[in-house]
XYZ file of C-alpha atoms in Angstrom:
713
model
C 23.027 79.855 -23.464
C 24.079 76.509 -25.095
C 22.207 74.664 -22.113
C 18.926 76.613 -23.107
C 19.146 75.632 -26.742
C 19.764 71.915 -25.496
C 16.515 71.939 -23.461
C 14.443 73.560 -26.451
C 15.834 70.807 -28.802
C 14.799 68.125 -26.618
C 11.255 69.818 -25.855
C 10.724 69.916 -29.801
C 11.798 66.332 -30.270
C 9.599 65.062 -27.542
C 6.604 66.913 -28.835
C 7.009 65.207 -32.356
C 7.140 61.885 -30.900
C 3.163 61.582 -30.285
C 2.540 62.928 -33.683
C 4.704 60.128 -35.121
C 2.886 57.571 -32.962
C -0.734 58.842 -34.261
C 0.450 58.677 -37.875
C 1.548 55.099 -37.484
C -1.653 54.168 -35.584
C -3.417 55.706 -38.548
C -1.638 53.626 -40.976
C -2.577 50.465 -38.963
C -6.214 51.603 -38.909
C -6.245 51.705 -42.644
C -5.309 48.154 -42.977
C -8.264 47.170 -40.955
C -9.911 47.017 -37.599
C -8.075 45.976 -34.450
C -8.946 42.642 -32.513
C -10.180 43.899 -29.217
C -8.885 40.692 -27.441
C -5.592 41.341 -29.007
C -5.503 44.852 -27.648
C -6.361 43.587 -24.229
C -3.593 41.023 -24.251
C -0.942 43.635 -25.501
C -0.655 42.076 -29.058
C -2.028 45.347 -30.803
C -0.775 46.818 -34.047
C 2.802 46.098 -33.000
C 2.306 42.406 -32.978
C 2.343 40.488 -36.237
C -1.222 39.004 -36.590
C -0.828 35.157 -37.556
C -3.432 32.816 -39.213
C -5.950 30.970 -36.653
C -4.530 27.583 -37.720
C -1.063 28.905 -36.876
C -2.121 30.516 -33.468
C -4.294 27.634 -32.263
C -4.109 24.001 -31.502
C -6.811 21.566 -31.290
C -7.024 19.166 -28.077
C -9.717 16.231 -27.837
C -10.437 15.182 -24.396
C -13.369 12.992 -23.578
C -16.321 13.868 -25.831
C -15.061 17.442 -26.125
C -12.919 18.961 -28.894
C -11.303 22.285 -27.833
C -9.223 24.909 -29.696
C -6.461 26.283 -27.472
C -4.064 29.236 -28.378
C -0.357 28.092 -28.819
C 0.810 30.722 -26.407
C 0.074 30.411 -22.542
C -2.779 33.092 -22.919
C -5.331 30.896 -21.602
C -4.571 28.081 -19.006
C -4.698 24.416 -19.932
C -3.083 21.550 -18.232
C -3.470 17.959 -19.572
C -2.407 16.602 -16.281
C -5.802 17.338 -14.814
C -7.703 14.971 -17.198
C -8.013 12.648 -14.330
C -9.584 15.513 -12.278
C -12.050 16.171 -15.016
C -12.796 12.608 -15.524
C -13.514 11.977 -12.022
C -15.430 15.072 -11.666
C -17.833 14.014 -14.722
C -18.455 10.612 -12.827
C -19.152 12.298 -9.561
C -21.577 14.807 -10.969
C -23.321 12.126 -12.885
C -23.987 9.793 -10.010
C -24.994 13.007 -8.136
C -27.669 13.864 -10.772
C -28.754 10.310 -10.612
C -29.409 10.667 -6.958
C -31.239 14.056 -7.225
C -33.262 13.349 -10.418
C -34.118 9.836 -9.130
C -36.000 11.421 -6.205
C -38.071 13.446 -8.875
C -39.020 10.177 -10.934
C -36.450 10.912 -13.641
C -33.990 8.512 -14.770
C -30.711 9.502 -16.538
C -29.348 7.527 -19.368
C -25.471 7.450 -20.013
C -24.056 6.155 -23.173
C -22.741 2.788 -22.998
C -24.518 1.897 -19.669
C -27.850 0.243 -21.418
C -26.586 -3.249 -22.164
C -24.353 -3.309 -18.978
C -27.427 -2.393 -16.645
C -29.421 -5.327 -18.124
C -26.555 -7.630 -16.946
C -26.423 -5.929 -13.475
C -30.059 -6.409 -12.853
C -30.198 -9.980 -14.014
C -27.258 -10.790 -11.723
C -29.172 -9.157 -8.495
C -32.843 -9.482 -8.567
C -32.984 -8.435 -4.932
C -31.611 -4.891 -5.828
C -34.056 -4.607 -8.782
C -36.952 -5.009 -6.365
C -35.574 -2.443 -3.998
C -35.006 0.048 -6.740
C -38.436 -0.166 -8.861
C -40.697 1.098 -6.183
C -38.423 4.070 -5.719
C -38.400 5.013 -9.203
C -42.281 4.755 -9.401
C -43.094 6.484 -6.397
C -43.733 9.843 -8.184
C -45.359 8.262 -11.316
C -49.005 8.088 -11.895
C -50.590 4.567 -13.167
C -49.707 4.014 -16.775
C -47.419 6.691 -17.161
C -43.838 5.969 -18.490
C -40.597 7.156 -16.578
C -39.013 10.336 -17.667
C -35.519 9.852 -19.047
C -32.670 12.481 -19.117
C -30.093 11.925 -22.081
C -26.745 13.705 -22.732
C -26.769 16.771 -24.660
C -30.306 17.602 -24.109
C -31.929 20.234 -21.776
C -33.726 18.872 -18.541
C -36.229 21.158 -17.349
C -35.760 19.906 -13.738
C -32.187 19.211 -14.246
C -29.026 20.495 -12.436
C -27.739 24.040 -12.740
C -23.915 24.048 -12.944
C -21.349 26.793 -12.640
C -17.820 26.566 -13.358
C -16.439 29.782 -11.869
C -13.006 29.680 -13.577
C -13.614 28.237 -16.809
C -10.383 29.263 -18.990
C -11.165 27.654 -22.137
C -14.413 26.040 -21.189
C -13.293 22.374 -21.782
C -14.638 21.418 -18.132
C -18.009 22.779 -18.988
C -18.292 21.698 -22.444
C -17.553 18.233 -21.088
C -20.225 18.559 -18.629
C -22.713 19.171 -21.629
C -21.534 16.463 -23.809
C -21.074 13.628 -21.114
C -23.272 14.284 -18.059
C -26.977 13.920 -18.586
C -29.659 15.661 -16.593
C -28.572 19.275 -17.008
C -30.819 22.273 -17.042
C -27.632 24.745 -17.914
C -24.123 25.146 -17.519
C -22.551 28.604 -16.976
C -18.918 28.820 -17.715
C -17.411 32.187 -16.253
C -13.893 33.577 -16.566
C -12.702 36.986 -15.724
C -10.380 36.986 -18.918
C -11.672 38.593 -22.143
C -9.303 36.333 -24.176
C -10.673 33.289 -22.420
C -14.296 34.464 -22.825
C -13.546 34.714 -26.714
C -12.100 31.319 -26.662
C -15.003 29.721 -24.874
C -17.518 31.229 -27.406
C -15.516 29.683 -30.174
C -15.171 26.233 -28.574
C -18.854 26.242 -27.601
C -19.879 26.871 -31.312
C -17.254 24.061 -32.209
C -18.880 21.403 -30.043
C -22.577 22.488 -30.797
C -23.451 22.979 -27.075
C -24.933 26.479 -27.015
C -27.987 25.460 -25.926
C -26.491 24.124 -22.522
C -23.494 26.279 -22.113
C -23.480 29.911 -21.446
C -20.190 31.839 -21.374
C -20.020 34.483 -18.927
C -17.157 37.107 -18.305
C -17.348 38.268 -14.535
C -15.524 38.059 -11.238
C -16.299 34.394 -9.936
C -16.939 35.770 -6.531
C -19.447 38.583 -7.590
C -21.382 36.191 -10.002
C -21.734 33.927 -7.023
C -22.787 36.749 -4.747
C -25.488 37.675 -7.062
C -26.969 34.202 -6.923
C -27.530 34.017 -3.040
C -31.331 33.749 -3.491
C -32.702 30.502 -2.848
C -34.370 30.371 -6.382
C -31.152 31.424 -8.370
C -28.595 29.311 -6.661
C -26.674 26.487 -8.557
C -27.014 22.957 -7.904
C -23.191 22.338 -8.690
C -20.471 24.883 -8.351
C -17.021 23.814 -9.700
C -13.826 25.714 -8.605
C -10.614 24.796 -10.059
C -8.386 27.859 -9.740
C -4.707 28.317 -10.510
C -3.426 27.993 -6.700
C -5.582 28.596 -3.754
C -9.388 28.540 -4.006
C -9.592 30.525 -0.482
C -11.003 33.982 -1.998
C -13.977 32.012 -3.617
C -14.911 29.853 -0.891
C -17.147 32.272 1.200
C -19.280 33.118 -1.891
C -19.177 29.303 -3.073
C -20.931 28.115 0.251
C -23.783 30.875 -0.045
C -24.477 30.339 -3.871
C -24.812 26.552 -3.777
C -28.512 25.113 -3.347
C -29.620 23.050 -0.371
C -27.896 19.668 -0.680
C -25.967 20.979 -3.585
C -22.551 19.656 -4.669
C -19.648 21.943 -4.237
C -16.376 20.590 -6.023
C -13.053 22.443 -4.886
C -9.511 22.022 -6.368
C -6.506 23.074 -4.387
C -2.935 23.163 -6.138
C -1.160 25.413 -3.496
C 0.319 22.033 -1.796
C 3.482 23.786 -0.531
C 1.294 25.749 1.676
C -1.146 22.915 2.640
C 1.656 20.533 3.014
C 3.456 22.548 6.005
C 6.102 24.500 4.092
C 4.414 27.855 5.211
C 2.173 27.218 8.308
C 1.494 30.977 8.729
C 0.370 31.142 4.960
C -1.665 28.155 5.545
C -3.476 29.949 8.494
C -4.102 33.224 6.555
C -5.802 31.172 3.821
C -7.394 28.516 5.333
C -7.654 29.054 9.083
C -5.368 26.397 10.082
C -1.714 25.725 10.995
C -0.316 22.739 8.653
C 2.598 20.522 9.882
C 5.368 19.000 8.067
C 4.680 15.324 8.512
C 4.228 11.813 6.269
C 0.668 12.357 6.441
C 0.772 15.892 5.032
C -1.480 15.096 1.991
C -4.229 13.626 4.165
C -3.978 16.487 6.553
C -4.184 18.928 3.518
C -7.331 17.336 2.616
C -8.825 17.791 6.106
C -7.499 21.274 6.418
C -9.661 22.298 3.295
C -12.598 20.682 4.664
C -12.142 22.533 7.830
C -12.067 25.618 6.109
C -15.225 25.037 3.938
C -17.219 23.882 7.082
C -16.047 27.060 8.868
C -17.000 29.386 6.114
C -20.545 27.561 5.861
C -20.985 27.858 9.705
C -21.239 31.540 9.314
C -24.420 31.341 7.370
C -25.967 28.436 9.128
C -24.960 25.909 6.939
C -22.664 22.809 6.999
C -20.796 20.550 4.691
C -20.976 16.874 4.071
C -17.939 15.345 2.463
C -18.617 12.935 -0.308
C -15.195 12.214 -1.723
C -11.904 13.713 -0.801
C -8.905 12.812 -3.164
C -5.225 13.794 -3.139
C -3.615 13.034 -6.347
C -0.486 14.263 -8.213
C 0.241 17.860 -7.362
C -3.382 18.814 -5.870
C -6.278 17.820 -3.634
C -9.798 17.681 -4.759
C -12.768 17.579 -2.481
C -16.594 16.969 -3.295
C -18.906 18.062 -0.356
C -22.673 18.738 -0.153
C -23.843 21.843 1.605
C -26.820 21.867 3.778
C -28.648 24.567 6.266
C -29.501 23.738 9.629
C -28.771 25.607 12.985
C -28.918 22.498 15.078
C -26.370 20.667 12.922
C -24.036 23.582 13.009
C -23.828 23.549 16.665
C -22.093 20.020 16.167
C -19.450 21.479 14.035
C -17.019 22.260 16.757
C -16.920 18.662 17.849
C -15.956 17.700 14.125
C -12.806 19.779 14.336
C -9.440 18.652 16.206
C -6.059 20.004 16.828
C -3.022 17.771 16.241
C -0.038 17.375 18.763
C 2.815 15.813 16.691
C 6.170 14.835 18.216
C 9.133 16.405 16.475
C 11.186 13.177 17.326
C 9.310 10.037 16.840
C 6.484 11.490 14.624
C 3.564 10.174 17.041
C 0.536 12.311 16.800
C -2.544 12.681 18.984
C -5.882 14.393 18.209
C -7.664 17.005 20.550
C -11.092 17.508 19.578
C -12.295 21.372 19.872
C -15.693 20.542 21.290
C -17.654 17.720 22.894
C -21.086 16.288 21.939
C -22.560 14.170 24.551
C -25.976 12.680 24.932
C -28.747 14.112 27.135
C -32.051 13.033 28.591
C -35.077 13.174 26.050
C -32.840 12.142 23.007
C -31.262 15.558 23.235
C -27.418 16.241 22.485
C -25.481 18.364 24.943
C -22.406 20.390 23.520
C -19.576 21.537 25.656
C -15.807 22.457 25.484
C -13.389 19.400 25.283
C -10.866 18.425 27.967
C -7.080 18.382 27.125
C -4.177 18.068 26.175
C -3.864 14.475 25.353
C -0.243 14.660 25.784
C 2.450 15.673 28.385
C 4.880 18.568 27.631
C 7.395 15.926 26.582
C 6.897 12.918 24.212
C 6.170 9.672 26.246
C 8.075 7.606 23.658
C 10.994 9.698 22.879
C 11.237 12.706 25.203
C 11.072 15.328 22.649
C 8.712 18.138 22.260
C 5.251 18.456 20.611
C 4.065 20.688 17.569
C 0.626 22.038 17.409
C -1.187 21.997 14.199
C -4.819 22.413 12.881
C -7.813 22.595 13.418
C -8.588 20.147 10.813
C -11.714 18.037 9.969
C -11.568 14.959 12.217
C -14.622 13.219 10.786
C -14.790 10.901 7.877
C -13.669 12.411 4.500
C -15.561 10.043 2.136
C -19.200 8.762 1.849
C -18.395 5.342 1.209
C -22.011 4.553 -0.012
C -21.601 7.277 -2.804
C -18.009 6.135 -3.578
C -19.396 2.686 -4.228
C -21.761 3.941 -6.579
C -19.157 6.147 -8.534
C -16.939 3.102 -8.503
C -19.596 0.693 -9.759
C -20.784 2.897 -12.519
C -17.011 3.362 -13.770
C -16.350 -0.258 -13.499
C -19.426 -1.005 -15.555
C -18.620 1.386 -18.360
C -14.734 1.466 -18.795
C -14.855 2.979 -22.031
C -16.498 6.208 -21.019
C -13.285 7.879 -19.639
C -9.617 7.735 -20.439
C -8.481 7.418 -17.021
C -11.096 4.877 -15.974
C -8.404 2.331 -14.858
C -6.789 4.943 -12.468
C -10.263 5.944 -11.096
C -11.224 2.579 -10.561
C -7.770 1.781 -8.585
C -8.164 5.201 -6.493
C -11.563 4.676 -5.542
C -11.081 0.892 -4.619
C -8.279 2.002 -2.094
C -10.772 4.751 -0.771
C -13.202 2.021 0.059
C -10.638 0.266 1.802
C -9.594 3.053 4.223
C -10.542 3.018 7.694
C -13.137 5.960 7.775
C -12.724 6.814 11.520
C -9.050 6.969 11.782
C -7.551 10.402 10.680
C -4.089 10.513 9.515
C -1.505 7.792 9.260
C 2.092 6.690 9.625
C 4.440 5.475 6.925
C 6.506 2.313 6.906
C 9.719 4.131 6.269
C 8.945 6.772 8.912
C 8.725 3.961 11.553
C 11.917 2.112 10.442
C 13.993 5.257 10.230
C 13.006 6.377 13.478
C 14.682 3.484 15.116
C 17.510 3.203 12.474
C 16.670 -0.426 11.654
C 15.675 -2.354 8.367
C 12.345 -1.847 7.062
C 9.689 -4.483 7.361
C 7.472 -5.284 4.476
C 4.083 -3.881 4.380
C 2.416 -7.162 4.634
C 4.840 -8.197 7.873
C 3.715 -4.723 9.614
C 0.015 -5.073 8.604
C -0.182 -8.850 9.859
C 1.579 -7.743 13.263
C -1.217 -5.058 13.822
C -3.841 -7.743 12.855
C -2.553 -10.215 14.986
C -2.512 -7.632 18.001
C -6.283 -7.255 17.502
C -6.184 -3.660 15.634
C -7.340 -2.575 12.505
C -5.343 -1.370 9.800
C -5.669 -0.128 6.105
C -3.898 1.643 3.309
C -4.519 5.310 2.046
C -5.026 6.545 -1.357
C -2.800 9.594 -0.286
C 0.384 7.612 0.262
C 1.946 4.268 -1.030
C 3.613 3.081 2.133
C 0.728 4.376 4.637
C -0.216 2.577 7.634
C -3.677 3.885 8.803
C -4.481 2.161 12.079
C -6.551 2.459 15.270
C -3.685 1.148 17.281
C -2.081 3.617 19.626
C 1.375 4.833 19.035
C 2.718 2.788 22.110
C 1.473 -0.496 20.361
C 3.323 0.753 17.025
C 6.537 1.286 18.746
C 6.156 -2.064 20.641
C 5.921 -3.934 17.272
C 8.965 -1.877 16.146
C 10.808 -2.993 19.122
C 10.095 -6.668 18.551
C 11.242 -6.329 14.879
C 14.382 -4.735 15.906
C 15.125 -7.676 18.057
C 15.080 -9.707 14.648
C 17.087 -7.177 12.924
C 19.331 -5.572 15.768
C 20.811 -2.037 15.592
C 24.196 -1.299 16.749
C 23.144 0.481 20.009
C 26.788 1.860 20.655
C 26.304 4.183 17.482
C 22.991 5.677 18.912
C 23.100 8.943 20.951
C 21.673 8.710 24.277
C 19.376 11.752 23.470
C 18.234 10.301 19.995
C 14.607 9.119 19.767
C 15.925 5.766 18.654
C 17.878 5.163 21.732
C 15.037 6.093 23.924
C 12.459 4.044 22.324
C 14.807 0.937 21.928
C 15.658 1.221 25.688
C 12.358 0.141 26.716
C 11.292 -3.193 26.728
C 8.330 -4.156 24.501
C 5.117 -5.105 26.468
C 3.466 -6.531 23.488
C 4.830 -9.523 21.829
C 4.368 -8.962 17.940
C 3.765 -11.990 15.550
C 4.922 -11.222 12.042
C 3.415 -14.258 10.450
C 1.786 -13.235 7.137
C -1.975 -13.322 7.219
C -4.252 -13.530 4.311
C -6.462 -10.488 5.195
C -3.190 -8.376 5.512
C -2.983 -7.988 1.550
C -5.852 -5.597 0.530
C -7.986 -6.400 -2.456
C -6.890 -3.813 -4.559
C -3.190 -4.752 -4.107
C -4.149 -8.435 -5.025
C -5.822 -7.465 -8.146
C -3.156 -5.132 -9.234
C -5.230 -2.027 -9.763
C -3.718 1.021 -10.834
C -3.514 2.805 -7.343
C -0.562 5.072 -7.272
C 0.500 6.272 -10.829
C 4.097 7.302 -11.875
C 4.678 10.429 -13.676
C 4.003 9.440 -17.279
C 5.993 12.369 -18.915
C 8.451 14.833 -18.540
C 7.324 18.327 -16.667
C 4.433 16.530 -15.071
C 2.904 18.754 -12.785
C 1.550 22.395 -12.257
C 1.856 24.478 -15.342
C 2.806 28.246 -15.462
C 0.024 31.077 -14.965
C -1.814 32.097 -18.109
C -0.254 35.464 -19.015
C -1.254 37.980 -21.910
C 1.000 37.344 -24.627
C 1.563 34.014 -22.938
C 4.118 32.487 -25.726
C 7.049 34.778 -24.473
C 6.334 33.815 -20.903
C 6.122 30.269 -21.632
C 9.386 30.305 -23.584
C 10.970 32.097 -20.690
C 9.883 29.388 -18.309
C 10.815 26.598 -20.543
C 14.324 28.042 -20.750
C 14.651 28.304 -17.009
C 13.413 24.889 -16.670
C 15.990 23.562 -19.132
C 18.922 25.542 -17.187
C 17.667 24.306 -13.687
C 16.752 20.808 -14.659
C 19.275 17.949 -14.014
C 21.959 20.270 -12.671
C 22.968 18.118 -10.131
C 23.312 15.023 -12.323
C 26.504 13.631 -13.846
C 26.871 13.975 -17.428
C 26.685 10.578 -19.498
C 30.250 10.613 -20.832
C 33.497 8.653 -20.842
C 35.285 8.786 -17.457
C 38.544 9.808 -19.132
C 36.963 12.333 -21.433
C 35.239 13.731 -18.264
C 38.639 13.837 -16.293
C 40.324 15.643 -19.158
C 37.552 18.146 -19.380
C 37.619 18.756 -15.544
C 41.286 19.469 -15.712
C 40.897 22.142 -17.980
C 38.817 24.199 -15.551
C 40.296 26.041 -12.548
C 39.396 24.997 -9.062
C 36.988 26.833 -6.990
C 39.829 28.472 -4.930
C 41.096 30.017 -7.813
C 37.752 31.689 -8.599
C 37.616 32.879 -5.017
C 41.014 34.461 -5.329
C 40.394 35.760 -8.789
C 37.124 37.659 -7.879
C 37.305 38.338 -4.264
C 41.244 39.215 -3.935
C 42.658 40.755 -7.201
C 45.399 41.819 -5.214
C 49.201 42.673 -6.575
C 51.605 40.251 -4.771
C 55.287 41.039 -4.310
C 58.361 38.708 -4.338
C 57.950 38.297 -0.720
C 54.402 38.014 -0.412
C 53.344 41.568 0.482
C 49.521 42.132 -0.082
C 48.386 45.829 -0.360
C 51.728 46.881 1.280
C 51.404 44.560 4.225
C 53.411 41.174 4.323
C 51.297 38.049 4.237
C 53.613 36.845 7.041
C 52.718 39.727 9.294
C 48.948 38.764 8.829
C 49.768 35.196 10.016
C 52.269 36.000 12.643
C 55.143 34.458 10.457
C 56.644 35.352 7.155
C 56.255 32.629 4.423
C 58.059 33.062 1.024
C 55.944 33.067 -1.936
C 57.915 32.703 -5.309
C 56.858 33.893 -8.533
C 56.710 31.139 -11.194
C 58.910 32.135 -14.259
C 58.671 32.875 -16.757
C 55.236 34.707 -16.925
C 53.850 37.253 -19.164
C 53.218 40.849 -18.099
C 49.365 39.993 -18.375
C 49.766 36.969 -16.314
C 50.785 39.201 -13.320
C 47.332 40.732 -12.869
C 45.482 37.982 -10.964
C 46.425 35.118 -8.879
C 46.080 31.345 -9.841
C 46.059 28.533 -7.517
C 48.764 25.907 -7.875
C 46.341 23.075 -7.612
C 45.219 24.011 -11.262
C 48.973 23.021 -12.216
C 48.963 19.462 -10.838
C 48.465 17.393 -13.927
C 47.439 18.534 -17.327
C 46.305 16.793 -20.626
C 49.062 16.378 -23.073
C 49.142 19.287 -25.652
C 49.977 18.247 -29.236
C 51.517 15.203 -27.932
C 54.574 17.035 -26.562
C 54.003 17.227 -23.050
C 53.471 14.147 -20.576
C 50.343 13.859 -18.718
C 52.219 14.057 -15.342
C 54.179 17.157 -16.400
C 52.474 20.333 -14.771
C 51.593 23.071 -17.564
C 50.526 26.659 -16.869
C 46.864 26.943 -17.742
C 46.012 29.800 -20.134
C 44.686 32.191 -17.330
C 45.705 35.640 -17.217
C 47.674 36.235 -14.127
C 50.739 35.447 -11.992
C 51.361 31.815 -11.118
C 52.225 31.229 -7.563
C 53.873 28.032 -5.839
C 54.789 27.115 -2.704
C 58.498 25.755 -2.045
C 58.945 22.389 -3.341
C 57.621 19.505 -0.919
C 59.998 16.802 0.360
C 59.157 13.486 1.707
C 59.709 14.816 5.230
C 57.174 17.783 4.669
C 53.786 16.485 4.757
C 51.286 18.718 2.328
C 49.743 21.610 4.078
C 47.592 24.516 3.003
C 47.920 27.789 4.652
C 45.528 30.922 4.462
C 47.412 33.860 3.449
C 45.733 37.294 3.929
C 41.894 37.636 3.462
C 41.077 33.934 2.153
C 44.228 33.498 -0.029
C 44.428 29.725 -0.134
C 47.649 28.013 -1.193
C 48.268 24.305 -1.775
C 50.711 22.011 -2.854
C 51.589 21.765 -6.482
């Protein structure tokens, strides 16, 4: 009967709970209507509403002024300012190129006076440009000019699929001329409200159209030729793989597709199977992983475009900070699509010396009548074992094996940024990176690194100028790479590179007796070089960007420089938790900056690691003769070793064991004990010691029972 009453009392209590919640909800309704965005983000009546000036912060970037929530409800990363600046520069030159064919000139603030100087210095280029601008003009008509912030009826239609706060779209509207419309889309309702507020704040409502939809569905709805976008920008949190299929269908003929990938752990070879599931290629761990990541993304874009008889043409591919960024144009053509297989290649990479070889998937050869014949490629280009070190090969790819930059287009962007350096905050870095890009060998995929070559043969590292000079003296081409500071991009075969390293090793000999006979270094150095390297410094070995001291490889300018946490509803708590986790994990392997004497005294107050193992793994009761759980320790080890209990000890000190290495030396307590006098630490438990050591008995450590370690006192 008592059990039945308890059940009835619980049911009445649970029935009264909903009515109590409804009463509290009615009280909240009487105070005022609820904010829909707050309800969607889990900040309803239970959350205390703060004033707007407390909840938001204002950020100025470029020509845009953006209000952000102080919590991490809408994603924003200031590290990506270089990415956004570069995108504005690329779209500006793309608009200049597209609208120039229609007889429309674009006007960028700050370029007017500079253009006069450029034209005056180069009269030949003026003669070449003027007829192109006047081709579509009637006699006596003035050329049409597109300016920033105004609608151009024949301009570009831009889509930012994952806009978040709308910063990038607003910067397009305020900094890029020749635009017809900009659609800023995001699936988050909170981001949608913030975009509307920022659009009104920057007075660009006539150009920027906020949209709340799934980016894939929005692009699939614009597959018709008349509804496609001229520029599509995808900058997701992580991988853009789910959006690529829709993007290659929604971009117009010859349109610009801008894609950012921040999942570098996948693209750099840490998870090859995950890379294959997302991009259709196996990534390898190598020193050239960043360029390989770029080529894998290009391969994935071209593969998806080929399904719809389309193909991509790379304009610019950048690896910077913690992400990769590619700018490609998308065209349609069945004949061109047939050549896509010959543009892809597999990579055979030696696991010992790192030498790599490329194997094209297809072969394109000339045929009579100016025709091109496509066939399967022949391979593989390597033997089962590496010819240099005898190790096996790993297979990666497929990846894009054609040039990843359009040097003519890159030169235009570089010229425009150099002529108007005040336009962007990161103009100096853009200028340095693009300068290195123009110096790269366009037809040489991947690269070696200086430290990789020297560490393989265990010798001193030559200077970059010495190695580049040796390659130039041997008749090969060599360049740097924007993706790596110590990169050596060359058309020299791996055998020539190892011959140069063998010659360098003769000048800086390696102790051969320390090398294992099966190591790559031993096998490489055991062969005499066929090529005699000349390490005399050549003038053309030092690239122009290095001589001018341009900012090519930027160091991290602030703490926590890298990807930010994903935006979450009620993001403040998540952000604080992430910051606390970073604080606990940061610098955990670094030594504390303190006085050595203080550090020694502080460390002596802690028990040793073996004590913790005994305390938590073996809380056993020890007898006077070392019996553990009724079995003598000597029986476990085959001989009985005496264990003496240190006296005097309290009753509480007999519960768990303490290792005697904790009793070696202790800091003086109240000046009454010498530093060399062992003092019992304040640990609850019995204190165990071994018999006193003599000069004839060396210190030993014996394992008693299941991991009980005893050392000399």
